[in-house]
Short mmCIF file of C-alpha atoms in Angstrom, two decimals:
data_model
loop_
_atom_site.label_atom_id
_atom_site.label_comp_id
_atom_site.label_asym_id
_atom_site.label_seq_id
_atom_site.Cartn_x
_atom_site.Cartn_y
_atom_site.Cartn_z
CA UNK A 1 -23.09 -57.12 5.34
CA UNK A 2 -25.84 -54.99 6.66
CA UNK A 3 -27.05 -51.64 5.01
CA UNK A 4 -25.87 -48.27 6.60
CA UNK A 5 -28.66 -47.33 9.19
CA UNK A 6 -31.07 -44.26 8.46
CA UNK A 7 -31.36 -43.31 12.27
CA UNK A 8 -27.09 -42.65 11.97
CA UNK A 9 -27.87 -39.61 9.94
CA UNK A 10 -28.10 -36.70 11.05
CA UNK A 11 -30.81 -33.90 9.72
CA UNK A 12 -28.59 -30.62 9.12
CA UNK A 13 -29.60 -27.26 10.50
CA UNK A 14 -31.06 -24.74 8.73
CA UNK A 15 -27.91 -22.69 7.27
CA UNK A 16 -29.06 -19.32 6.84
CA UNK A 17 -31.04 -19.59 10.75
CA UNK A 18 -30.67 -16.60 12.62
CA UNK A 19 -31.29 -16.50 15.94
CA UNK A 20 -31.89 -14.17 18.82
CA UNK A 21 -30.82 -14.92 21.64
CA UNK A 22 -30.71 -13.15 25.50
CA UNK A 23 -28.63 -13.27 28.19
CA UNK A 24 -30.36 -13.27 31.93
CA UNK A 25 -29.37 -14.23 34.75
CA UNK A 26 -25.92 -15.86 33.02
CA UNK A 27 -28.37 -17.90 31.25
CA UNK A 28 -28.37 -17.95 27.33
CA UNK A 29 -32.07 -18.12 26.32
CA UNK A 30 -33.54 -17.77 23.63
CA UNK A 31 -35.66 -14.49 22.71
CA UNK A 32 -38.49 -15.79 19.98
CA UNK A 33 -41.16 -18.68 20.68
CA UNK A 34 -40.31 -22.00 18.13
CA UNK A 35 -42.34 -20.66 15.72
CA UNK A 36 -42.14 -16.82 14.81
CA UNK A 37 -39.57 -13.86 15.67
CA UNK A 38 -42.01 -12.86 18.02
CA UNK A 39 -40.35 -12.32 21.23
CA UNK A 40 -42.44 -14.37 23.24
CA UNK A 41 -39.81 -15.93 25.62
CA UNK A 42 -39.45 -12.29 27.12
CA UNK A 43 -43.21 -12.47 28.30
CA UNK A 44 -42.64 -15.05 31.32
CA UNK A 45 -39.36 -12.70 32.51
CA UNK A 46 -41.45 -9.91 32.40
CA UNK A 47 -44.91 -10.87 34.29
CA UNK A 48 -42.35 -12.42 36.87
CA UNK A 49 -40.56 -9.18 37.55
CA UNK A 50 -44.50 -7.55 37.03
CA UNK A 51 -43.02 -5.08 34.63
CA UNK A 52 -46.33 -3.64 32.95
CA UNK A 53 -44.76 -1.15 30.36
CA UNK A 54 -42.35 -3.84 29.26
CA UNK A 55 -45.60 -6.32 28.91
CA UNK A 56 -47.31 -3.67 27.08
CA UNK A 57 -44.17 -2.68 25.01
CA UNK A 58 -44.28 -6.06 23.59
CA UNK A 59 -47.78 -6.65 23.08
CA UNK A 60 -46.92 -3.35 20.67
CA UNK A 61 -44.25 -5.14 18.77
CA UNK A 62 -46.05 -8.35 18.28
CA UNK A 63 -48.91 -6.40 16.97
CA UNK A 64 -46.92 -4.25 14.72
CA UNK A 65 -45.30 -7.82 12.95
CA UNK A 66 -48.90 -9.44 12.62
CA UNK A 67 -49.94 -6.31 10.79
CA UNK A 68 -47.62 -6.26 8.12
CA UNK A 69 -48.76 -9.15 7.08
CA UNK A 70 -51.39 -7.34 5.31
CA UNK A 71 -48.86 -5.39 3.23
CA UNK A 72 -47.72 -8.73 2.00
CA UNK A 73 -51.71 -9.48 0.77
CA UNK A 74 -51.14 -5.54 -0.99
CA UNK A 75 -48.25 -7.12 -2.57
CA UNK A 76 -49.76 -10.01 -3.83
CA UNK A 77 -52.44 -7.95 -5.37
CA UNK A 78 -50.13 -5.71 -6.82
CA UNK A 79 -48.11 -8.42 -8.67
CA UNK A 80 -51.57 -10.55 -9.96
CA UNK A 81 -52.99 -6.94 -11.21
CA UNK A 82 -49.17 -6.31 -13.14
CA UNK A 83 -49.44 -9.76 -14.44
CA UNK A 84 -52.87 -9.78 -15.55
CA UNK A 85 -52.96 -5.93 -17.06
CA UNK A 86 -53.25 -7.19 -20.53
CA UNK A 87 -55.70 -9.88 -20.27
CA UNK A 88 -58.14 -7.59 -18.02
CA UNK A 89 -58.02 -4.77 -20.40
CA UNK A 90 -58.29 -7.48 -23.27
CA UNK A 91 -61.70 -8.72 -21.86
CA UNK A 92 -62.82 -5.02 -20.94
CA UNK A 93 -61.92 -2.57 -23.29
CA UNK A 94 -63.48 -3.08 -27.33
CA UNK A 95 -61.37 -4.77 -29.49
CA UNK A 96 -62.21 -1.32 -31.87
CA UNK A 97 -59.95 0.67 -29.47
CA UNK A 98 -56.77 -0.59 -29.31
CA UNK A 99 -54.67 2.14 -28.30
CA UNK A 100 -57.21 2.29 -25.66
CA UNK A 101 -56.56 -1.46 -24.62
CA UNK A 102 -52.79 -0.51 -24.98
CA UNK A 103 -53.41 2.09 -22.68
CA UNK A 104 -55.40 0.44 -19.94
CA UNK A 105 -52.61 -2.30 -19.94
CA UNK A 106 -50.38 0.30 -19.25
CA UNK A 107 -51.39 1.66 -16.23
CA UNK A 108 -52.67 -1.54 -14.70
CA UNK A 109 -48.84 -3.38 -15.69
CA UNK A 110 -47.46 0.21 -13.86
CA UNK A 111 -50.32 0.40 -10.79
CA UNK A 112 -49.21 -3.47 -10.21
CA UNK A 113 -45.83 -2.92 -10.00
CA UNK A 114 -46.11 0.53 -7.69
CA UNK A 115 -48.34 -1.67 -5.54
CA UNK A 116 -45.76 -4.04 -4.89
CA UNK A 117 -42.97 -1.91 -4.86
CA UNK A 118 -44.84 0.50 -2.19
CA UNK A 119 -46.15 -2.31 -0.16
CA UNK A 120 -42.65 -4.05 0.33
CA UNK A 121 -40.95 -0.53 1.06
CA UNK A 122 -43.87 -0.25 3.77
CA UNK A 123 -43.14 -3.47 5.09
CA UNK A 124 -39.77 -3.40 5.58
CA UNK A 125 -39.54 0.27 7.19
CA UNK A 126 -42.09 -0.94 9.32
CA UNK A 127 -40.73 -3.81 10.65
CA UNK A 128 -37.42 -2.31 10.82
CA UNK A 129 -39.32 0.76 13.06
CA UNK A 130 -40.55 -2.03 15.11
CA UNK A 131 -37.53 -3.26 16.65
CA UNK A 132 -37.97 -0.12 18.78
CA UNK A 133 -40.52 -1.86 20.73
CA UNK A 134 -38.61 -4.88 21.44
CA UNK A 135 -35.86 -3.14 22.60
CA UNK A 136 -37.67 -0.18 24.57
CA UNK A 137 -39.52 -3.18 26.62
CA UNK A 138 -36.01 -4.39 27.19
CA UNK A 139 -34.61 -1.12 28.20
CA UNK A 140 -38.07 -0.58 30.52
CA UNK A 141 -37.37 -3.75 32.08
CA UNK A 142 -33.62 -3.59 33.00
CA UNK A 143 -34.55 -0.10 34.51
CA UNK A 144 -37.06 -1.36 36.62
CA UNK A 145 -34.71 -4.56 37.54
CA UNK A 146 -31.38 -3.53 37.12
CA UNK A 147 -29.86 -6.23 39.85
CA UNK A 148 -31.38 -8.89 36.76
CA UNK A 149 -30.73 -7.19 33.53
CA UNK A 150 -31.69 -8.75 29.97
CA UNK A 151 -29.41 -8.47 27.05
CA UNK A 152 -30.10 -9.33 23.57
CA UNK A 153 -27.48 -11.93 21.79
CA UNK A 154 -26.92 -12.07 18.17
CA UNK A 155 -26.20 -15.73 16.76
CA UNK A 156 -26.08 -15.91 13.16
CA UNK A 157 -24.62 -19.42 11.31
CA UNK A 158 -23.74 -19.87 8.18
#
């Protein structure tokens, strides 16, 4: 009797995907490129149709996600300076002082952690503000075609 083939099995899906999805033309597309939430499907309906503010729109919100990035690298900081508030004010502050090395630890553990804290506040409020331009190039376009409107679809699997 032969072994149970490895082709037969099947790969499962990603559980927790979430994926956006649009509606034109009673077509269900979808909305992001294969390999970011970036909205990139949207550009070819758009340069078709020649809708410049929806273009521009969405050059907005791909810039705004590529620049948060950075407040993940702020984060990062923020967490190695937290972690590593003892140690630097070990090797920097006399061992003859130590309330002074006590001190120093203190504010570097607390400036760590406000780093982080601030920088993932920032990044979520801005990501969540920019939705706005995904939608308002949607919105720009459906006025300017409104015989071929665009709607957005919301799949989420679990």
């Amino acid at each position: 009797m032969a072994p149970p083939s490895l082709t037969a099995r099947k790969i499962p899906d990603n559980p927790f995907r979430c994926d956006r999805l649009i509606q034109f033309r009673g077509k269900t597309l979808p909305c992001d490129s294969a390999l970011r939430r970036d909205g990139e499907s949207l550009r070819a309906i758009f340069e078709k149709a020649k809708a410049t503010s929806s273009i521009e729109e969405l050059d907005a919100y791909q810039t705004g996600r590529s620049q948060v990035r950075y407040s993940a690298y702020v984060g990062t900081a923020g967490l190695l300076i937290a972690a590593t508030g003892g140690v630097l004010a070990n090797i920097f502050i006399d061992s003859s002082r130590p309330t002074a090395r006590q001190d120093t630890a203190k504010v570097l553990r607390f400036s760590g952690i406000g780093l982080t804290v601030g920088s993932v506040i920032f990044g979520l409020s801005a990501l969540r503000s920019n939705e706005s331009h995904l939608q308002n190039a949607i919105i720009q376009y459906n006025a300017s075609q409104p015989d071929k409107p665009i709607s957005i679809l919301f799949k989420s699997d679990f």
